[in-house]
Structures are given as structure tokens and as C-alpha cells.
Coordinates of N, CA and C in Angstrom, one line a residue:
M1 N -37.8 -16.9 -30.9 CA -37.0 -17.7 -30.0 C -35.8 -18.4 -30.7
P2 N -36.0 -19.1 -31.8 CA -34.8 -19.7 -32.4 C -33.8 -18.7 -32.9
L3 N -34.2 -17.5 -33.3 CA -33.3 -16.5 -33.7 C -32.4 -16.0 -32.6
E4 N -33.0 -15.9 -31.4 CA -32.3 -15.4 -30.2 C -31.2 -16.5 -29.8
A5 N -31.6 -17.8 -29.9 CA -30.6 -18.8 -29.6 C -29.5 -18.8 -30.6
L6 N -29.8 -18.6 -31.9 CA -28.8 -18.6 -32.9 C -27.9 -17.4 -32.7
A7 N -28.4 -16.3 -32.4 CA -27.6 -15.1 -32.1 C -26.7 -15.3 -30.9
E8 N -27.2 -16.0 -29.9 CA -26.4 -16.3 -28.7 C -25.2 -17.3 -29.1
V9 N -25.6 -18.2 -29.9 CA -24.5 -19.2 -30.3 C -23.5 -18.6 -31.2
L10 N -23.8 -17.6 -32.0 CA -22.9 -16.9 -32.8 C -22.1 -15.8 -32.1
I11 N -22.8 -15.1 -31.3 CA -22.2 -13.9 -30.7 C -21.3 -14.2 -29.5
R12 N -21.7 -15.1 -28.7 CA -21.0 -15.5 -27.4 C -19.5 -15.9 -27.7
P13 N -19.3 -16.8 -28.7 CA -17.9 -17.1 -28.9 C -17.0 -15.9 -29.4
V14 N -17.6 -15.1 -30.2 CA -16.9 -13.9 -30.7 C -16.5 -13.0 -29.5
V15 N -17.5 -12.8 -28.6 CA -17.2 -12.0 -27.5 C -16.1 -12.6 -26.6
E16 N -16.3 -13.9 -26.3 CA -15.4 -14.6 -25.4 C -14.0 -14.8 -25.9
F17 N -13.9 -15.1 -27.2 CA -12.6 -15.4 -27.7 C -11.9 -14.3 -28.5
V18 N -12.6 -13.3 -28.9 CA -12.0 -12.2 -29.6 C -12.0 -10.9 -28.9
L19 N -13.2 -10.4 -28.5 CA -13.3 -9.1 -27.8 C -12.8 -9.1 -26.4
Q20 N -13.0 -10.1 -25.6 CA -12.5 -10.1 -24.3 C -11.0 -10.1 -24.2
P21 N -10.2 -10.8 -24.9 CA -8.7 -10.7 -24.9 C -8.3 -9.3 -25.3
I22 N -8.9 -8.8 -26.3 CA -8.6 -7.4 -26.8 C -8.8 -6.4 -25.7
A23 N -10.0 -6.5 -25.0 CA -10.3 -5.6 -24.0 C -9.3 -5.7 -22.8
E24 N -9.0 -6.9 -22.4 CA -8.1 -7.2 -21.3 C -6.7 -6.6 -21.7
G25 N -6.2 -6.9 -22.9 CA -4.9 -6.3 -23.3 C -4.9 -4.8 -23.3
L26 N -5.9 -4.2 -23.8 CA -6.0 -2.8 -23.9 C -6.1 -2.2 -22.4
M27 N -6.8 -2.8 -21.6 CA -6.9 -2.4 -20.2 C -5.6 -2.5 -19.5
H28 N -4.9 -3.6 -19.7 CA -3.5 -3.7 -19.1 C -2.6 -2.7 -19.6
A29 N -2.6 -2.4 -21.0 CA -1.7 -1.4 -21.5 C -2.0 0.0 -21.0
V30 N -3.2 0.3 -21.0 CA -3.6 1.7 -20.5 C -3.3 1.8 -19.0
G31 N -3.5 0.8 -18.2 CA -3.2 0.8 -16.8 C -1.7 0.9 -16.6
Y32 N -0.9 0.2 -17.3 CA 0.5 0.2 -17.2 C 1.1 1.6 -17.5
L33 N 0.6 2.1 -18.7 CA 1.1 3.4 -19.1 C 0.7 4.5 -18.1
T34 N -0.5 4.4 -17.6 CA -0.9 5.4 -16.6 C -0.1 5.2 -15.3
G35 N 0.2 4.0 -14.9 CA 1.0 3.8 -13.7 C 2.4 4.3 -13.9
V36 N 3.0 4.2 -15.1 CA 4.3 4.7 -15.4 C 4.3 6.2 -15.2
V37 N 3.2 6.9 -15.5 CA 3.2 8.3 -15.3 C 2.8 8.7 -13.9
V38 N 1.8 8.1 -13.3 CA 1.3 8.5 -12.0 C 2.2 8.2 -10.9
V39 N 2.9 7.0 -10.9 CA 3.7 6.6 -9.7 C 4.8 7.6 -9.5
P40 N 5.7 7.9 -10.5 CA 6.7 8.9 -10.2 C 6.2 10.3 -9.9
L41 N 5.0 10.6 -10.5 CA 4.4 11.9 -10.2 C 4.0 12.1 -8.8
V42 N 3.3 11.0 -8.2 CA 2.8 11.1 -6.9 C 4.0 11.0 -5.9
T43 N 5.0 10.2 -6.2 CA 6.1 10.0 -5.2 C 7.3 10.9 -5.5
L44 N 7.1 11.9 -6.3 CA 8.1 12.9 -6.6 C 9.4 12.3 -7.2
G45 N 9.2 11.2 -7.9 CA 10.4 10.6 -8.6 C 11.1 9.6 -7.7
H46 N 10.7 9.3 -6.5 CA 11.4 8.3 -5.7 C 11.1 6.9 -6.0
V47 N 9.9 6.7 -6.6 CA 9.5 5.3 -7.0 C 9.2 5.4 -8.5
V48 N 9.7 4.4 -9.2 CA 9.3 4.2 -10.7 C 8.8 2.8 -10.9
V49 N 8.1 2.7 -12.0 CA 7.5 1.4 -12.4 C 8.6 0.6 -13.2
E50 N 8.7 -0.7 -13.0 CA 9.6 -1.5 -13.7 C 9.3 -1.5 -15.2
Q51 N 10.3 -1.4 -16.0 CA 10.2 -1.5 -17.5 C 9.8 -2.9 -17.9
P52 N 9.0 -3.1 -18.9 CA 8.6 -4.5 -19.3 C 9.7 -5.3 -19.9
K53 N 10.6 -4.6 -20.5 CA 11.8 -5.3 -21.1 C 13.1 -4.7 -20.6
G54 N 14.1 -5.4 -20.7 CA 15.4 -4.9 -20.2 C 15.9 -5.5 -19.0
G55 N 15.5 -6.8 -18.7 CA 16.0 -7.5 -17.6 C 15.0 -7.3 -16.4
R56 N 15.0 -8.2 -15.5 CA 14.1 -8.1 -14.3 C 15.0 -7.6 -13.2
E57 N 14.6 -6.4 -12.7 CA 15.3 -5.8 -11.6 C 14.8 -6.3 -10.2
I58 N 13.6 -6.8 -10.2 CA 12.9 -7.2 -9.0 C 13.0 -8.7 -8.8
P59 N 13.5 -9.2 -7.7 CA 13.6 -10.7 -7.5 C 12.2 -11.3 -7.5
P60 N 12.0 -12.5 -7.9 CA 10.7 -13.2 -7.8 C 10.2 -13.2 -6.4
G61 N 8.9 -13.0 -6.3 CA 8.2 -13.0 -5.0 C 8.2 -11.6 -4.3
K62 N 8.9 -10.7 -4.8 CA 8.9 -9.3 -4.3 C 8.1 -8.4 -5.2
Y63 N 7.6 -7.3 -4.6 CA 6.8 -6.4 -5.4 C 7.6 -5.1 -5.7
W64 N 8.7 -4.9 -5.0 CA 9.5 -3.7 -5.3 C 11.0 -4.0 -4.9
A65 N 11.9 -3.2 -5.4 CA 13.3 -3.4 -5.0 C 14.0 -2.1 -5.2
R66 N 15.1 -1.9 -4.6 CA 15.9 -0.7 -4.8 C 16.9 -0.8 -5.9
S67 N 16.9 0.1 -6.8 CA 17.8 0.0 -8.0 C 19.2 0.5 -7.5
P68 N 20.2 0.2 -8.3 CA 21.6 0.7 -8.0 C 21.6 2.2 -7.9
G69 N 20.7 2.9 -8.6 CA 20.7 4.4 -8.6 C 20.0 5.0 -7.3
G70 N 19.5 4.1 -6.5 CA 18.8 4.6 -5.3 C 17.3 4.7 -5.4
R71 N 16.7 4.6 -6.5 CA 15.3 4.7 -6.7 C 14.6 3.3 -6.3
I72 N 13.4 3.4 -5.9 CA 12.6 2.2 -5.7 C 11.9 1.9 -7.0
V73 N 12.0 0.6 -7.4 CA 11.4 0.1 -8.6 C 10.2 -0.8 -8.2
L74 N 9.0 -0.3 -8.7 CA 7.8 -1.1 -8.4 C 7.6 -2.1 -9.5
D75 N 7.1 -3.3 -9.1 CA 6.8 -4.3 -10.1 C 5.8 -3.8 -11.1
A76 N 6.0 -4.3 -12.4 CA 5.1 -3.8 -13.5 C 3.7 -4.1 -13.3
D77 N 3.4 -5.2 -12.7 CA 2.0 -5.6 -12.4 C 1.3 -4.6 -11.4
W78 N 2.1 -4.3 -10.4 CA 1.6 -3.3 -9.4 C 1.5 -1.9 -10.0
G79 N 2.3 -1.6 -10.9 CA 2.2 -0.3 -11.7 C 0.9 -0.3 -12.4
T80 N 0.5 -1.5 -13.0 CA -0.7 -1.6 -13.8 C -1.9 -1.4 -12.8
V81 N -1.8 -2.0 -11.6 CA -2.9 -1.9 -10.6 C -3.1 -0.4 -10.2
V82 N -2.0 0.3 -10.0 CA -2.0 1.7 -9.7 C -2.7 2.5 -10.8
G83 N -2.3 2.2 -12.0 CA -2.9 2.9 -13.2 C -4.4 2.7 -13.3
V84 N -4.8 1.4 -13.1 CA -6.3 1.1 -13.2 C -7.0 1.8 -12.1
L85 N -6.5 1.7 -10.9 CA -7.1 2.4 -9.7 C -7.2 3.9 -10.0
T86 N -6.2 4.5 -10.6 CA -6.3 5.9 -11.0 C -7.5 6.2 -11.8
W87 N -7.7 5.4 -12.9 CA -8.8 5.6 -13.7 C -10.1 5.3 -13.0
V88 N -10.2 4.4 -12.1 CA -11.4 4.2 -11.3 C -11.7 5.4 -10.4
L89 N -10.6 6.0 -9.8 CA -10.8 7.2 -9.0 C -11.3 8.4 -9.9
V90 N -10.7 8.5 -11.1 CA -11.2 9.6 -12.0 C -12.6 9.4 -12.4
G91 N -13.0 8.1 -12.6 CA -14.4 7.8 -12.9 C -15.4 8.2 -11.8
V92 N -15.0 7.8 -10.6 CA -15.8 8.1 -9.4 C -15.9 9.6 -9.2
A93 N -14.8 10.3 -9.3 CA -14.8 11.8 -9.2 C -15.7 12.4 -10.2
A94 N -15.7 11.9 -11.5 CA -16.5 12.4 -12.5 C -18.0 12.2 -12.2
A95 N -18.3 11.0 -11.7 CA -19.7 10.6 -11.4 C -20.2 11.5 -10.2
V96 N -19.3 11.8 -9.2 CA -19.7 12.6 -8.1 C -20.0 14.0 -8.6
V97 N -19.1 14.5 -9.4 CA -19.3 15.9 -9.9 C -20.6 16.0 -10.8
Y98 N -20.8 15.0 -11.6 CA -22.0 14.9 -12.5 C -23.3 14.8 -11.6
C99 N -23.3 14.0 -10.6 CA -24.5 13.8 -9.8 C -24.8 15.0 -8.9
N100 N -23.8 15.7 -8.5 CA -24.0 16.9 -7.7 C -24.1 18.2 -8.4
S101 N -24.0 18.2 -9.7 CA -24.1 19.4 -10.5 C -25.6 19.7 -10.6
G102 N -26.0 20.9 -10.6 CA -27.4 21.3 -10.7 C -27.9 21.2 -12.1
P103 N -29.2 21.3 -12.2 CA -29.8 21.2 -13.6 C -29.6 22.4 -14.5

């Protein structure tokens, strides 16, 4: 029992303060990069995801705006949401295929 309490005291701060921010940052980066690829692919290039640097094209409080070139620019955070949802759909599809495949 004391060993379990000691392990919890030592492991919980490492997980909360080190591993959780790393996992969140990695998830955000993978989601954003996936969104940058998926959004133009699905919309045939009519919508692109906002670049993280290079000035803010979208006014505060809006999720998208039209660029001077005529394309619709989606907010970077919403691009990340699209990317994460893409991976969720891939995971669900993989689970469905796995569960329905025969022995």
C-alpha cells in the first residue's frame, strides 16, 4: 500500500506537468497538419486553412474570411478540429472494418 501511494505521488506530477502538455501539443500539430491537407482536398481548393504565421487574415470573432485571391480562409483552430475529426473518422472506420472482418 505505501509503495502504491509513493508511486502515485511521483508519477502523477510527471504525467500532468510533462506528458500531458507534450501530448496536447503533438495532437494539435498533427490535427493542424492534417487539416491543412484535408480541407483543400475535400473542398477542391476553394477553402484553405490559415497559416499560423504571416499575419492574421481573419478578423477576431470570425471563423473564416475571404482572401484577396478569392479563396476562403478557415481559422487555424477550426483547421485543427477538422484534422482531429478526420483521424477520429479513420479510427472509427478501422474499428468497423476490424470488427466486421471474419476470423
